[in-house]
Amino acid sequence: MARAGKPILQRSYGLADAESKTADTIDTKFPIGSITKQFTAAAILLLQERGRLSLNDPIRKYLTNAPASWSRVTIRHLLTHTSGLPNITAFPDYADIRTRAASPDELIARISAKPLEYEPGTKYTYGNSDYIVLGRLIEMVSGQSYGAFLKGQIFDPLHMNATGVDDERIVVPRRATGYAVDLDGIRHADAISMTVLFSAGNLHSTVGDLFKWETALFAGNVISPASLKMMTTPYRNGYGLGLFVGEQDGHRFVSHTGDIDGFGGMLAYYPDDKLTVIVLSNLFGGAYGLVAKDIARTAFGVPFVLPGERKSVVVPPSVLADYAGVYQLTPSVRNLISLKNGRLTSKIGNQAELEMVPESQTRFFFRAGEAEIEFVRDAATGKVCGLIVHQDGAAFNGVKTG
């Protein structure tokens, strides 16, 4: 945590590797998942400032072999998650895709083989396909690899010497080992090829380097004030360009989380307070987002409740059975609610299966995260017809389909 560019709290906890008992330090490197997206967005804005591209360009101007339907998709649509491209990490066969190294062109070929999910610009659907395509555009326009462009234009100038493209085939000194939490406790994270995430989530970094980045970005030392304003202006559903824009406890903030197998993190900046909070973790499914927000609350003097203090209630087995089923969140993302040994579990898309703890007869929370799920019944029939996922001040509806 830092205020006005000066660290207030910089500390590490736990183990970077549990088997070797290697302690985590402030220099430990963590894959940062979707925190990567803000670097991709900034790179695109840099190229626009230099006249190399325009956010209004149709992406087929560069990807000439893309489907004809993509002619209506612009770079701006990709940046704001309004393109209609199907999300590759929600594909039914993603469990197989994720374990195999793939080039950006191979990933785009998989994405383009499926139809658009909606007319570009008409809806918002957060996903990874948009930012994978953006990374390839950066390469085509700059003539450099994605990693080389970021290194030369952002990492080296900002002395972010511990930040780079993550590759499971390369030994990275001081890189943490990733773990996951599921119904049976903590285990090694599932294997994944970082090439599959590409410019949507394949960077690693440290809290120190991310602090350098955030400080430089908001000081106007990376992109122009006009570009920064575009980046931090919400378009749909509170999403700007590579950043979420919202409010916490009455304080404006811009942020992004990063979930990737074995790791999770959050980078948040509160511009009116000049407050920065960065949390990186090597536990996928952990409550890092809640931890980050509660750290900010200590600075704001706002009371908060520790996760362990929340009380659970007893819900009749028949009611739990009513809640079990399949809920469609988006055209390509389902939430599977299962009843196992008297406990409800939630599995969204390809994410880990997590136990749900009842806080009321209709609302459940997760001990390993900050989201909550509320079940909805049809007013006329009394049957369970859907659910609402509450997270980060937003609500996402799911319709029960089975």
Tab-separated table of C-alpha atoms in Angstrom:
chain	number	residue	atom	x	y	z
A	1	MET	CA	0.000	0.000	0.000
A	2	ALA	CA	1.273	3.468	-0.909
A	3	ARG	CA	-0.004	7.012	-0.725
A	4	ALA	CA	1.157	9.877	-2.936
A	5	GLY	CA	3.891	7.703	-4.395
A	6	LYS	CA	5.371	6.672	-1.039
A	7	PRO	CA	5.025	3.101	0.290
A	8	ILE	CA	3.174	2.780	3.596
A	9	LEU	CA	3.170	-1.000	3.826
A	10	GLN	CA	5.341	-3.358	1.778
A	11	ARG	CA	5.393	-6.845	3.189
A	12	SER	CA	5.321	-10.492	2.168
A	13	TYR	CA	3.603	-13.409	3.880
A	14	GLY	CA	3.692	-17.168	3.511
A	15	LEU	CA	5.614	-19.369	1.108
A	16	ALA	CA	6.610	-18.896	-2.508
A	17	ASP	CA	7.055	-22.677	-2.672
A	18	ALA	CA	5.474	-24.919	-0.048
A	19	GLU	CA	7.528	-28.045	-0.745
A	20	SER	CA	10.935	-26.381	-0.438
A	21	LYS	CA	9.665	-24.030	2.293
A	22	THR	CA	10.937	-21.071	0.265
A	23	ALA	CA	9.599	-17.906	1.832
A	24	ASP	CA	7.746	-15.332	-0.187
A	25	THR	CA	9.545	-11.976	-0.422
A	26	ILE	CA	8.720	-8.604	-1.938
A	27	ASP	CA	10.960	-9.639	-4.859
A	28	THR	CA	9.031	-12.832	-5.605
A	29	LYS	CA	7.664	-12.908	-9.153
A	30	PHE	CA	4.042	-13.839	-9.738
A	31	PRO	CA	2.114	-14.426	-12.953
A	32	ILE	CA	-0.382	-11.544	-12.922
A	33	GLY	CA	-3.106	-12.920	-15.191
A	34	SER	CA	-5.524	-10.307	-16.481
A	35	ILE	CA	-3.637	-7.429	-14.872
A	36	THR	CA	-1.719	-7.896	-18.140
A	37	LYS	CA	-4.630	-6.329	-20.031
A	38	GLN	CA	-3.798	-2.773	-18.944
A	39	PHE	CA	-0.322	-3.124	-20.451
A	40	THR	CA	-1.864	-4.328	-23.704
A	41	ALA	CA	-4.283	-1.397	-23.715
A	42	ALA	CA	-1.485	1.089	-23.026
A	43	ALA	CA	0.581	-0.386	-25.870
A	44	ILE	CA	-2.325	0.077	-28.284
A	45	LEU	CA	-2.754	3.684	-27.133
A	46	LEU	CA	0.964	4.336	-27.616
A	47	LEU	CA	0.694	3.099	-31.195
A	48	GLN	CA	-2.305	5.340	-31.775
A	49	GLU	CA	-0.413	8.360	-30.413
A	50	ARG	CA	2.350	7.634	-32.929
A	51	GLY	CA	-0.104	7.457	-35.802
A	52	ARG	CA	0.421	3.754	-36.403
A	53	LEU	CA	-3.227	2.820	-35.884
A	54	SER	CA	-6.586	4.207	-34.764
A	55	LEU	CA	-8.980	2.771	-32.211
A	56	ASN	CA	-11.664	3.166	-34.866
A	57	ASP	CA	-9.844	0.933	-37.349
A	58	PRO	CA	-11.650	-2.291	-38.260
A	59	ILE	CA	-9.433	-5.170	-37.195
A	60	ARG	CA	-9.640	-6.730	-40.662
A	61	LYS	CA	-7.442	-3.855	-41.807
A	62	TYR	CA	-4.648	-5.827	-40.143
A	63	LEU	CA	-6.067	-9.358	-39.895
A	64	THR	CA	-6.927	-9.672	-43.564
A	65	ASN	CA	-7.749	-13.373	-43.281
A	66	ALA	CA	-10.303	-12.827	-40.513
A	67	PRO	CA	-13.946	-13.776	-41.181
A	68	ALA	CA	-16.098	-11.263	-43.047
A	69	SER	CA	-18.220	-10.797	-39.921
A	70	TRP	CA	-15.163	-9.321	-38.193
A	71	SER	CA	-15.222	-6.373	-40.612
A	72	ARG	CA	-17.616	-4.679	-38.181
A	73	VAL	CA	-15.260	-5.181	-35.226
A	74	THR	CA	-12.974	-2.255	-34.383
A	75	ILE	CA	-9.947	-2.003	-32.124
A	76	ARG	CA	-12.085	0.000	-29.702
A	77	HIS	CA	-14.566	-2.882	-29.506
A	78	LEU	CA	-11.736	-5.224	-28.514
A	79	LEU	CA	-10.442	-2.853	-25.841
A	80	THR	CA	-13.894	-2.456	-24.274
A	81	HIS	CA	-14.992	-6.114	-24.504
A	82	THR	CA	-17.850	-5.215	-26.821
A	83	SER	CA	-16.655	-7.033	-29.950
A	84	GLY	CA	-18.903	-10.074	-29.786
A	85	LEU	CA	-15.918	-12.406	-30.195
A	86	PRO	CA	-16.451	-15.688	-28.329
A	87	ASN	CA	-14.266	-16.057	-25.242
A	88	ILE	CA	-11.675	-18.771	-25.880
A	89	THR	CA	-11.236	-19.546	-22.175
A	90	ALA	CA	-14.937	-20.452	-22.025
A	91	PHE	CA	-14.786	-22.910	-24.941
A	92	PRO	CA	-15.966	-26.432	-24.024
A	93	ASP	CA	-12.570	-27.851	-25.043
A	94	TYR	CA	-10.528	-25.206	-23.217
A	95	ALA	CA	-9.338	-27.791	-20.682
A	96	ASP	CA	-7.433	-29.369	-23.582
A	97	ILE	CA	-6.463	-26.096	-25.285
A	98	ARG	CA	-4.900	-24.657	-22.135
A	99	THR	CA	-2.259	-27.371	-21.767
A	100	ARG	CA	-0.756	-27.032	-25.255
A	101	ALA	CA	1.593	-24.313	-26.421
A	102	ALA	CA	0.028	-22.238	-29.180
A	103	SER	CA	1.002	-19.278	-31.331
A	104	PRO	CA	-1.155	-16.138	-31.442
A	105	ASP	CA	-2.258	-17.027	-34.969
A	106	GLU	CA	-3.328	-20.494	-33.824
A	107	LEU	CA	-5.360	-18.970	-31.006
A	108	ILE	CA	-7.014	-16.482	-33.348
A	109	ALA	CA	-7.831	-19.287	-35.783
A	110	ARG	CA	-9.702	-21.090	-33.003
A	111	ILE	CA	-11.575	-17.922	-32.058
A	112	SER	CA	-12.494	-17.038	-35.634
A	113	ALA	CA	-13.840	-20.539	-36.283
A	114	LYS	CA	-16.835	-19.666	-34.101
A	115	PRO	CA	-19.464	-17.033	-34.976
A	116	LEU	CA	-19.760	-13.671	-33.266
A	117	GLU	CA	-22.026	-13.855	-30.225
A	118	TYR	CA	-23.660	-10.487	-30.908
A	119	GLU	CA	-23.420	-7.403	-33.106
A	120	PRO	CA	-20.214	-5.514	-32.214
A	121	GLY	CA	-20.802	-2.570	-29.902
A	122	THR	CA	-24.231	-3.668	-28.697
A	123	LYS	CA	-23.236	-5.629	-25.584
A	124	TYR	CA	-20.417	-6.096	-23.090
A	125	THR	CA	-18.942	-9.510	-22.365
A	126	TYR	CA	-15.660	-9.700	-20.464
A	127	GLY	CA	-13.318	-12.283	-21.927
A	128	ASN	CA	-9.815	-13.023	-23.153
A	129	SER	CA	-10.236	-13.352	-26.911
A	130	ASP	CA	-10.404	-9.570	-27.406
A	131	TYR	CA	-7.040	-8.972	-25.778
A	132	ILE	CA	-5.394	-11.923	-27.522
A	133	VAL	CA	-6.297	-10.310	-30.842
A	134	LEU	CA	-5.020	-6.941	-29.587
A	135	GLY	CA	-1.638	-8.480	-28.814
A	136	ARG	CA	-1.360	-9.800	-32.349
A	137	LEU	CA	-2.256	-6.350	-33.701
A	138	ILE	CA	0.560	-4.864	-31.605
A	139	GLU	CA	2.969	-7.322	-33.201
A	140	MET	CA	1.773	-6.672	-36.750
A	141	VAL	CA	1.850	-2.882	-36.428
A	142	SER	CA	5.111	-2.596	-34.467
A	143	GLY	CA	7.032	-5.340	-36.248
A	144	GLN	CA	8.096	-6.730	-32.861
A	145	SER	CA	6.908	-9.538	-30.656
A	146	TYR	CA	4.419	-8.553	-27.979
A	147	GLY	CA	6.982	-9.101	-25.231
A	148	ALA	CA	9.726	-7.192	-27.054
A	149	PHE	CA	7.462	-4.188	-27.644
A	150	LEU	CA	6.450	-3.995	-23.980
A	151	LYS	CA	10.046	-4.417	-22.859
A	152	GLY	CA	11.353	-1.660	-25.092
A	153	GLN	CA	8.508	0.811	-24.672
A	154	ILE	CA	7.371	0.253	-21.076
A	155	PHE	CA	9.399	-2.153	-18.925
A	156	ASP	CA	12.924	-0.888	-19.664
A	157	PRO	CA	12.079	2.851	-19.512
A	158	LEU	CA	10.356	2.317	-16.154
A	159	HIS	CA	13.132	0.018	-14.859
A	160	MET	CA	10.630	-2.805	-14.396
A	161	ASN	CA	13.429	-5.356	-14.451
A	162	ALA	CA	11.411	-8.147	-12.814
A	163	THR	CA	8.534	-7.997	-15.303
A	164	GLY	CA	8.211	-9.954	-18.523
A	165	VAL	CA	6.357	-12.544	-20.541
A	166	ASP	CA	5.823	-15.712	-18.527
A	167	ASP	CA	6.714	-19.000	-20.200
A	168	GLU	CA	6.474	-22.308	-18.365
A	169	ARG	CA	9.309	-23.671	-20.530
A	170	ILE	CA	11.774	-21.094	-19.199
A	171	VAL	CA	13.284	-21.049	-15.703
A	172	VAL	CA	12.408	-17.721	-14.082
A	173	PRO	CA	14.445	-16.975	-10.928
A	174	ARG	CA	12.380	-16.129	-7.826
A	175	ARG	CA	9.115	-17.142	-9.515
A	176	ALA	CA	6.478	-18.427	-7.092
A	177	THR	CA	4.905	-21.872	-7.406
A	178	GLY	CA	1.174	-21.803	-8.021
A	179	TYR	CA	-1.451	-23.531	-5.880
A	180	ALA	CA	-5.216	-23.878	-5.948
A	181	VAL	CA	-7.889	-24.372	-3.320
A	182	ASP	CA	-10.787	-26.719	-3.886
A	183	LEU	CA	-13.143	-28.889	-1.850
A	184	ASP	CA	-10.254	-31.051	-0.629
A	185	GLY	CA	-7.985	-28.198	0.431
A	186	ILE	CA	-4.840	-26.736	-1.125
A	187	ARG	CA	-3.160	-28.538	-4.015
A	188	HIS	CA	-0.795	-27.837	-6.898
A	189	ALA	CA	-2.444	-25.767	-9.604
A	190	ASP	CA	-3.429	-27.420	-12.853
A	191	ALA	CA	-0.891	-27.270	-15.660
A	192	ILE	CA	-1.325	-24.497	-18.203
A	193	SER	CA	0.673	-23.178	-21.130
A	194	MET	CA	1.066	-19.448	-20.666
A	195	THR	CA	1.193	-19.068	-24.448
A	196	VAL	CA	-2.561	-19.702	-24.515
A	197	LEU	CA	-3.220	-16.501	-22.558
A	198	PHE	CA	-0.808	-14.391	-24.612
A	199	SER	CA	-1.516	-10.657	-24.287
A	200	ALA	CA	-4.668	-11.260	-22.247
A	201	GLY	CA	-2.752	-12.614	-19.269
A	202	ASN	CA	0.788	-13.950	-19.784
A	203	LEU	CA	2.952	-11.483	-17.854
A	204	HIS	CA	4.723	-11.971	-14.543
A	205	SER	CA	5.775	-9.186	-12.200
A	206	THR	CA	6.404	-8.157	-8.600
A	207	VAL	CA	4.562	-5.755	-6.308
A	208	GLY	CA	7.475	-3.339	-6.647
A	209	ASP	CA	7.417	-3.321	-10.432
A	210	LEU	CA	3.645	-2.925	-10.538
A	211	PHE	CA	3.992	0.055	-8.218
A	212	LYS	CA	6.482	1.612	-10.650
A	213	TRP	CA	3.994	1.023	-13.454
A	214	GLU	CA	0.985	2.455	-11.650
A	215	THR	CA	2.933	5.510	-10.479
A	216	ALA	CA	4.254	6.265	-13.971
A	217	LEU	CA	0.927	5.622	-15.681
A	218	PHE	CA	-1.047	8.050	-13.531
A	219	ALA	CA	1.761	10.618	-13.541
A	220	GLY	CA	1.450	10.819	-17.324
A	221	ASN	CA	4.839	9.218	-17.972
A	222	VAL	CA	3.590	6.325	-20.112
A	223	ILE	CA	0.790	7.640	-22.312
A	224	SER	CA	-0.629	11.110	-22.940
A	225	PRO	CA	-3.264	12.659	-20.649
A	226	ALA	CA	-5.830	12.222	-23.431
A	227	SER	CA	-5.003	8.527	-23.745
A	228	LEU	CA	-5.075	8.067	-19.971
A	229	LYS	CA	-8.508	9.669	-19.868
A	230	MET	CA	-9.733	7.191	-22.493
A	231	MET	CA	-8.199	4.334	-20.540
A	232	THR	CA	-9.936	5.344	-17.298
A	233	THR	CA	-13.331	6.334	-18.699
A	234	PRO	CA	-15.891	3.518	-18.354
A	235	TYR	CA	-17.592	2.479	-21.566
A	236	ARG	CA	-19.929	-0.353	-20.571
A	237	ASN	CA	-20.339	-2.190	-17.270
A	238	GLY	CA	-17.667	-0.045	-15.652
A	239	TYR	CA	-14.908	-1.158	-18.040
A	240	GLY	CA	-12.571	1.384	-19.611
A	241	LEU	CA	-9.596	0.282	-21.691
A	242	GLY	CA	-7.853	-2.529	-19.823
A	243	LEU	CA	-9.127	-1.225	-16.482
A	244	PHE	CA	-12.284	-1.392	-14.411
A	245	VAL	CA	-13.514	1.980	-13.181
A	246	GLY	CA	-15.769	2.178	-10.161
A	247	GLU	CA	-16.279	3.234	-6.577
A	248	GLN	CA	-15.497	1.616	-3.241
A	249	ASP	CA	-16.824	2.985	0.032
A	250	GLY	CA	-17.425	6.352	-1.618
A	251	HIS	CA	-13.917	6.520	-3.120
A	252	ARG	CA	-13.281	6.446	-6.880
A	253	PHE	CA	-10.921	3.722	-7.975
A	254	VAL	CA	-9.529	2.064	-11.091
A	255	SER	CA	-8.388	-1.507	-10.859
A	256	HIS	CA	-7.964	-4.904	-12.392
A	257	THR	CA	-7.736	-8.361	-10.946
A	258	GLY	CA	-5.728	-11.242	-12.339
A	259	ASP	CA	-6.890	-14.838	-12.009
A	260	ILE	CA	-4.765	-17.554	-13.538
A	261	ASP	CA	-4.128	-21.164	-12.565
A	262	GLY	CA	-2.197	-21.059	-9.304
A	263	PHE	CA	-2.216	-17.297	-8.894
A	264	GLY	CA	-4.392	-14.273	-8.237
A	265	GLY	CA	-3.839	-10.592	-7.724
A	266	MET	CA	-5.291	-7.112	-7.732
A	267	LEU	CA	-3.899	-3.695	-8.576
A	268	ALA	CA	-6.088	-0.793	-7.454
A	269	TYR	CA	-5.567	2.960	-7.546
A	270	TYR	CA	-7.770	5.525	-5.809
A	271	PRO	CA	-7.036	8.769	-7.704
A	272	ASP	CA	-8.742	11.221	-5.341
A	273	ASP	CA	-6.845	9.733	-2.399
A	274	LYS	CA	-3.629	9.058	-4.329
A	275	LEU	CA	-3.758	5.612	-2.741
A	276	THR	CA	-2.324	2.465	-4.321
A	277	VAL	CA	-3.014	-1.093	-3.189
A	278	ILE	CA	-1.338	-4.100	-4.816
A	279	VAL	CA	-1.828	-7.699	-3.704
A	280	LEU	CA	-0.260	-10.726	-5.418
A	281	SER	CA	-0.893	-14.313	-4.354
A	282	ASN	CA	0.161	-17.794	-5.420
A	283	LEU	CA	-3.195	-19.292	-4.441
A	284	PHE	CA	-5.857	-19.448	-7.141
A	285	GLY	CA	-9.293	-19.066	-5.612
A	286	GLY	CA	-8.006	-17.023	-2.689
A	287	ALA	CA	-9.607	-13.848	-1.358
A	288	TYR	CA	-6.924	-11.475	-2.659
A	289	GLY	CA	-9.507	-9.000	-4.004
A	290	LEU	CA	-11.212	-8.782	-0.649
A	291	VAL	CA	-7.836	-8.430	1.061
A	292	ALA	CA	-6.890	-5.558	-1.264
A	293	LYS	CA	-10.144	-3.721	-0.634
A	294	ASP	CA	-9.900	-4.226	3.115
A	295	ILE	CA	-6.354	-2.846	3.075
A	296	ALA	CA	-7.756	0.270	1.408
A	297	ARG	CA	-10.464	0.425	4.076
A	298	THR	CA	-7.784	0.661	6.760
A	299	ALA	CA	-6.502	3.789	5.026
A	300	PHE	CA	-10.018	5.210	4.716
A	301	GLY	CA	-10.946	4.387	8.308
A	302	VAL	CA	-13.851	2.265	7.077
A	303	PRO	CA	-14.738	-0.783	9.223
A	304	PHE	CA	-14.708	-4.192	7.582
A	305	VAL	CA	-15.549	-7.779	8.472
A	306	LEU	CA	-12.938	-10.512	8.270
A	307	PRO	CA	-14.094	-13.505	6.159
A	308	GLY	CA	-13.878	-15.845	9.125
A	309	GLU	CA	-16.329	-13.713	11.080
A	310	ARG	CA	-19.236	-14.306	8.704
A	311	LYS	CA	-21.886	-16.601	10.119
A	312	SER	CA	-23.497	-19.448	8.220
A	313	VAL	CA	-27.075	-20.646	8.583
A	314	VAL	CA	-28.736	-24.013	8.085
A	315	VAL	CA	-30.631	-24.465	4.818
A	316	PRO	CA	-32.948	-27.495	4.456
A	317	PRO	CA	-31.601	-30.219	2.121
A	318	SER	CA	-34.709	-29.926	-0.055
A	319	VAL	CA	-33.988	-26.238	-0.659
A	320	LEU	CA	-30.352	-26.960	-1.508
A	321	ALA	CA	-31.541	-29.585	-3.985
A	322	ASP	CA	-33.789	-26.985	-5.625
A	323	TYR	CA	-30.788	-24.730	-6.174
A	324	ALA	CA	-28.645	-27.404	-7.866
A	325	GLY	CA	-28.533	-27.148	-11.633
A	326	VAL	CA	-27.043	-25.339	-14.615
A	327	TYR	CA	-27.292	-21.547	-14.911
A	328	GLN	CA	-26.420	-19.669	-18.105
A	329	LEU	CA	-24.510	-16.457	-17.302
A	330	THR	CA	-23.580	-15.502	-20.871
A	331	PRO	CA	-23.998	-17.294	-24.206
A	332	SER	CA	-20.696	-19.087	-23.587
A	333	VAL	CA	-20.386	-19.228	-19.769
A	334	ARG	CA	-22.336	-21.518	-17.455
A	335	ASN	CA	-22.378	-21.790	-13.678
A	336	LEU	CA	-22.794	-25.372	-12.500
A	337	ILE	CA	-24.300	-25.559	-9.009
A	338	SER	CA	-23.907	-29.032	-7.487
A	339	LEU	CA	-25.059	-30.625	-4.241
A	340	LYS	CA	-22.330	-32.808	-2.744
A	341	ASN	CA	-22.526	-34.341	0.723
A	342	GLY	CA	-25.030	-31.748	1.848
A	343	ARG	CA	-22.998	-28.807	0.535
A	344	LEU	CA	-23.554	-26.651	-2.517
A	345	THR	CA	-20.623	-25.997	-4.826
A	346	SER	CA	-20.209	-23.534	-7.665
A	347	LYS	CA	-18.141	-23.993	-10.806
A	348	ILE	CA	-18.195	-21.136	-13.308
A	349	GLY	CA	-16.894	-22.091	-16.725
A	350	ASN	CA	-13.406	-23.550	-16.381
A	351	GLN	CA	-12.771	-22.068	-12.938
A	352	ALA	CA	-12.171	-24.106	-9.792
A	353	GLU	CA	-15.128	-25.694	-8.013
A	354	LEU	CA	-15.729	-23.863	-4.727
A	355	GLU	CA	-17.926	-24.558	-1.727
A	356	MET	CA	-20.794	-22.123	-1.146
A	357	VAL	CA	-21.605	-21.129	2.439
A	358	PRO	CA	-25.228	-20.138	3.191
A	359	GLU	CA	-25.625	-16.747	4.847
A	360	SER	CA	-29.397	-16.798	4.441
A	361	GLN	CA	-31.925	-19.113	2.857
A	362	THR	CA	-31.216	-17.590	-0.564
A	363	ARG	CA	-27.757	-15.995	-0.400
A	364	PHE	CA	-24.380	-17.759	-0.245
A	365	PHE	CA	-20.775	-16.601	0.043
A	366	PHE	CA	-17.358	-18.187	-0.547
A	367	ARG	CA	-14.730	-18.511	2.154
A	368	ALA	CA	-12.050	-18.391	-0.542
A	369	GLY	CA	-13.332	-15.365	-2.444
A	370	GLU	CA	-15.423	-12.227	-2.358
A	371	ALA	CA	-18.282	-13.096	-4.710
A	372	GLU	CA	-21.758	-13.958	-3.461
A	373	ILE	CA	-24.558	-15.893	-5.132
A	374	GLU	CA	-28.238	-15.202	-4.598
A	375	PHE	CA	-30.914	-17.585	-5.873
A	376	VAL	CA	-34.147	-16.306	-7.396
A	377	ARG	CA	-37.558	-18.007	-7.544
A	378	ASP	CA	-40.340	-17.362	-10.026
A	379	ALA	CA	-42.996	-15.270	-8.291
A	380	ALA	CA	-45.834	-17.227	-9.892
A	381	THR	CA	-44.618	-20.818	-9.589
A	382	GLY	CA	-42.191	-20.599	-6.678
A	383	LYS	CA	-39.625	-22.602	-8.648
A	384	VAL	CA	-35.966	-21.603	-8.768
A	385	CYS	CA	-35.523	-19.785	-12.082
A	386	GLY	CA	-32.145	-18.107	-11.807
A	387	LEU	CA	-29.345	-16.670	-9.736
A	388	ILE	CA	-27.475	-13.412	-9.306
A	389	VAL	CA	-23.693	-13.296	-8.918
A	390	HIS	CA	-22.677	-10.275	-6.827
A	391	GLN	CA	-19.052	-9.201	-7.215
A	392	ASP	CA	-17.138	-5.911	-7.134
A	393	GLY	CA	-20.353	-3.948	-6.765
A	394	ALA	CA	-21.792	-5.451	-9.942
A	395	ALA	CA	-24.529	-8.034	-10.402
A	396	PHE	CA	-24.604	-10.720	-13.101
A	397	ASN	CA	-27.788	-12.655	-13.807
A	398	GLY	CA	-27.938	-16.326	-14.679
A	399	VAL	CA	-30.952	-18.203	-16.003
A	400	LYS	CA	-31.524	-21.763	-14.807
A	401	THR	CA	-31.486	-24.045	-17.833
A	402	GLY	CA	-31.243	-27.461	-16.264
